[in-house]
Coordinates of C-alpha atoms in Angstrom, one line a residue:
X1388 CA -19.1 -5.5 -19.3
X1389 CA -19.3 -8.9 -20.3
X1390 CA -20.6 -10.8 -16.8
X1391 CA -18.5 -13.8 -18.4
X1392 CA -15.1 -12.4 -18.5
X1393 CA -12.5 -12.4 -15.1
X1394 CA -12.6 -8.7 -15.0
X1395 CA -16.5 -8.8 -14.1
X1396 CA -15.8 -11.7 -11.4
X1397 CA -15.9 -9.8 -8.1
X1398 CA -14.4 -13.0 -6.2
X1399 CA -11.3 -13.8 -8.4
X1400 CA -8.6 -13.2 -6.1
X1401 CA -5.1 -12.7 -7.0
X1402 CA -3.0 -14.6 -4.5
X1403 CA 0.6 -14.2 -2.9
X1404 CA 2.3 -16.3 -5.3
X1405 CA 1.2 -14.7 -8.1
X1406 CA 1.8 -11.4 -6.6
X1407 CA 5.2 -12.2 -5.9
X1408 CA 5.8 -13.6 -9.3
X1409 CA 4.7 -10.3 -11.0
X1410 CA 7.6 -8.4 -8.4
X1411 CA 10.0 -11.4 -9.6
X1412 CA 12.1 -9.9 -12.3
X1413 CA 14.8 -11.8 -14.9
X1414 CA 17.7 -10.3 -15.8
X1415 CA 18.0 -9.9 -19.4
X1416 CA 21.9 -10.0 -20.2
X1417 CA 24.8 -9.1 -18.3
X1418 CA 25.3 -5.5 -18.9
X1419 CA 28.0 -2.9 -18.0
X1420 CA 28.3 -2.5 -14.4
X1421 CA 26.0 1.3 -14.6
X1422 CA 23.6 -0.4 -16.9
X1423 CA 21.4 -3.3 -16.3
X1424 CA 18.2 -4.8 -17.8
X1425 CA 15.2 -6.6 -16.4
X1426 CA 12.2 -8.6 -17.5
X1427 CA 9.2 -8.1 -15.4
X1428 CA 5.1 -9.8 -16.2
X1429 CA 2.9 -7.1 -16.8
X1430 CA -0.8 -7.4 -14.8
X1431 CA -4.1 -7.4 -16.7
X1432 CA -6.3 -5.2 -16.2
X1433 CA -9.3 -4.4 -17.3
X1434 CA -8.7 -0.9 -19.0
X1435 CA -5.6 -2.4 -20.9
X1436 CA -2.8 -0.1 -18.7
X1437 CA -1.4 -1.3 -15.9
X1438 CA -2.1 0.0 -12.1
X1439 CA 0.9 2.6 -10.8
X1440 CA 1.3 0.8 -7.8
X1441 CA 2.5 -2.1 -9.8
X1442 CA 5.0 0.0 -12.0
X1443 CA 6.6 1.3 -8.5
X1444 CA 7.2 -2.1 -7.1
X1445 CA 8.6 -3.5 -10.0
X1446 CA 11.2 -0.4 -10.7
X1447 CA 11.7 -0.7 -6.7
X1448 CA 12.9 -4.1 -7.4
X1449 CA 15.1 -3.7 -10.4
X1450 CA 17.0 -0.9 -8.8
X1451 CA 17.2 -2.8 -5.3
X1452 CA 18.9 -6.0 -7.4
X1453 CA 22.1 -3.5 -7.3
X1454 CA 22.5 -2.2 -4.0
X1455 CA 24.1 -3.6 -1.1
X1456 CA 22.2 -6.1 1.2
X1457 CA 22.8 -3.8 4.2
X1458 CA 20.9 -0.9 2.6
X1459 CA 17.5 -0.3 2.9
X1460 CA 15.2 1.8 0.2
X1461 CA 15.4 6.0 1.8
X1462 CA 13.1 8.1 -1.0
X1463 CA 11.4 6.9 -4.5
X1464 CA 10.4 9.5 -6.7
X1465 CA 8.6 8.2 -9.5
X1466 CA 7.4 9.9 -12.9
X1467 CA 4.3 8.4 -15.3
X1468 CA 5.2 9.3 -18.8
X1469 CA 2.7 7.7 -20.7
X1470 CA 0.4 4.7 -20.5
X1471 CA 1.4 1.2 -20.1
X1472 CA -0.4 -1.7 -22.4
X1473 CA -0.9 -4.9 -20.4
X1474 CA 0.3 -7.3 -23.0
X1475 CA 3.7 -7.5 -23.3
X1476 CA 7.0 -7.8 -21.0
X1477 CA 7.5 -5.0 -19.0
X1478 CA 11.5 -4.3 -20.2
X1479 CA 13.6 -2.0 -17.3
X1480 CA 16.4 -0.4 -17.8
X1481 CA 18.4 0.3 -14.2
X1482 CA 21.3 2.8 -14.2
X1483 CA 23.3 3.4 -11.8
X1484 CA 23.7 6.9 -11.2
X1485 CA 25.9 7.2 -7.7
X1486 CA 27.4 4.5 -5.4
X1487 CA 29.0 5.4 -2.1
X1488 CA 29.8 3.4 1.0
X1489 CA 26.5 4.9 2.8
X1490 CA 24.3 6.0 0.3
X1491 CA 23.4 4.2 -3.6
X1492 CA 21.2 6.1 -6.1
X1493 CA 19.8 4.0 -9.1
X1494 CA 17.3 5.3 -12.0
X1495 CA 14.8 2.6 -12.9
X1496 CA 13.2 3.2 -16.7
X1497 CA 10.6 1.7 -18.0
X1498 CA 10.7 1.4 -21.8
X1499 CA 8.5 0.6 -24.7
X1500 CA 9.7 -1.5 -28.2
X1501 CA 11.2 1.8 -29.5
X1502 CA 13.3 2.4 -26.5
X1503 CA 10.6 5.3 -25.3
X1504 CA 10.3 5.4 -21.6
X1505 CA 7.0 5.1 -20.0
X1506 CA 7.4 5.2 -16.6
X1507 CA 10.4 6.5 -14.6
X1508 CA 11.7 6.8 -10.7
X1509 CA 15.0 7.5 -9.0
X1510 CA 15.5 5.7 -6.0
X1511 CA 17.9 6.2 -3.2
X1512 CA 18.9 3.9 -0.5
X1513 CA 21.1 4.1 2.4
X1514 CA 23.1 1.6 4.7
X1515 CA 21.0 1.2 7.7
X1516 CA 23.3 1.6 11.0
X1517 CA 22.5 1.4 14.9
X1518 CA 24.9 4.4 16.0
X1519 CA 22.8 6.7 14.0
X1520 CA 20.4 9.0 15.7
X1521 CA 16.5 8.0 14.6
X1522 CA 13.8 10.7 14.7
X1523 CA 10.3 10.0 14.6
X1524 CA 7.2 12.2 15.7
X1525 CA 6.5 11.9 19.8
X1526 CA 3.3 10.7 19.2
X1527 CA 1.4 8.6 16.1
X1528 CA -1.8 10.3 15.0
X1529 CA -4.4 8.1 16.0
X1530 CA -5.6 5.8 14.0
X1531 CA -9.1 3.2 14.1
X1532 CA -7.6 -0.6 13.7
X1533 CA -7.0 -1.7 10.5
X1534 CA -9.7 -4.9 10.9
X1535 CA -12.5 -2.6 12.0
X1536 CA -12.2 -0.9 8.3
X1537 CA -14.1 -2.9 5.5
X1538 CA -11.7 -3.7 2.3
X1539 CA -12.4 -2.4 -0.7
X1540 CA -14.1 -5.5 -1.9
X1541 CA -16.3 -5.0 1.2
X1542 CA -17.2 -1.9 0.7
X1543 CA -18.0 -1.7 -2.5
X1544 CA -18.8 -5.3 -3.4
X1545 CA -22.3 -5.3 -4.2
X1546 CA -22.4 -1.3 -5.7
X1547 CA -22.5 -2.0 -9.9
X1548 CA -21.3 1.5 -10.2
X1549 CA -18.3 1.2 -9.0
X1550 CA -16.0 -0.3 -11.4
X1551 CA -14.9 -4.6 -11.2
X1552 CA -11.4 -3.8 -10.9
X1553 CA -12.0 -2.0 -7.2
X1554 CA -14.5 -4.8 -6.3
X1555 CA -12.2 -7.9 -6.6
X1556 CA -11.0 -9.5 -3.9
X1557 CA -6.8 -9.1 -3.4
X1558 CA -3.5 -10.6 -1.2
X1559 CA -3.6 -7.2 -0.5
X1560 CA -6.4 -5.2 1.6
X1561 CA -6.9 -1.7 1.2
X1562 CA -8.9 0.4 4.0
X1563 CA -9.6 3.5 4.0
X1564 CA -9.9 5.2 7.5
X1565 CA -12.2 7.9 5.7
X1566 CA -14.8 7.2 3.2
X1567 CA -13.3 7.3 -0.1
X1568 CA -14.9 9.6 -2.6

């Protein structure tokens, strides 16, 4: 790798703002009331297809643009078709597939120029109320604390095998509780 491009910069960092700008989506026209179309920024990376996690943000908010402000994301199930380029708009499609006074389902697609979806999830979200009973496990499984755990840029900072894009420094920490492989 080129030790002059971004991608082989280990201290670029992507910050807040533009995180947020990448989960800030335009609406394209205004659509039938089951249909609805969105305009997100695509990330680069350095393998030219974008990162999953990205991908499940942005179709998490294009279907949460429809749903009531009292309800709260419940299950997200999500299926990678195909490989996503990094150069071009990301265009959503957002159908809405149920609305009832307690529960909204939405289908979130991701499409390509030909109207070929790459990436799909169906998302379900529910209107969050007090009177309901909560059930959680008695106890958490224990846990070290998150700032005892090097970042990924920590960990692997100075290792050349490991690839840039896991090396950079991000808004965003990951840390692994167990060594990853």
């Amino acid at each position: 790798m080129d030790p002059a491009s971004p991608a082989a910069d280990t201290h670029a960092a992507v910050t807040l703002d533009e995180l947020l700008d990448l989960l800030d989506l335009s609406r394209v026209d205004e659509s039938t009331s089951r249909v609805s179309h969105w305009i997100g920024q695509p990330q680069q990376h350095p393998a030219g297809r974008l990162f999953g996690g990205l991908l499940l943000a942005q179709a998490l908010v294009a279907a949460g643009r429809g749903v009531g402000a009292d309800q709260r994301i419940i299950s997200l199930q999500a299926d990678f078709v195909g490989g996503v380029p990094t150069d071009r708009p990301l265009h959503w499609e957002v159908t809405v597939v149920s609305d009832a006074p307690s529960l909204a389902t939405r289908r979130s697609r991701l499409l390509d120029d030909a109207g070929e979806e790459l990436f799909g999830a169906v998302t379900r979200w529910a209107t969050v109320r007090a009177d309901l009973p909560s059930h959680s496990s008695l106890r958490p499984r224990p846990a070290p604390d998150p700032e005892t755990l090097p970042d990924l840029a920590d960990r692997f900072g100075s290792d050349e095998r490991i690839p840039p894009w896991w090396r950079l420094h991000r808004p965003v920490h990951f840390r692994h509780a167990v060594a990853p492989p």
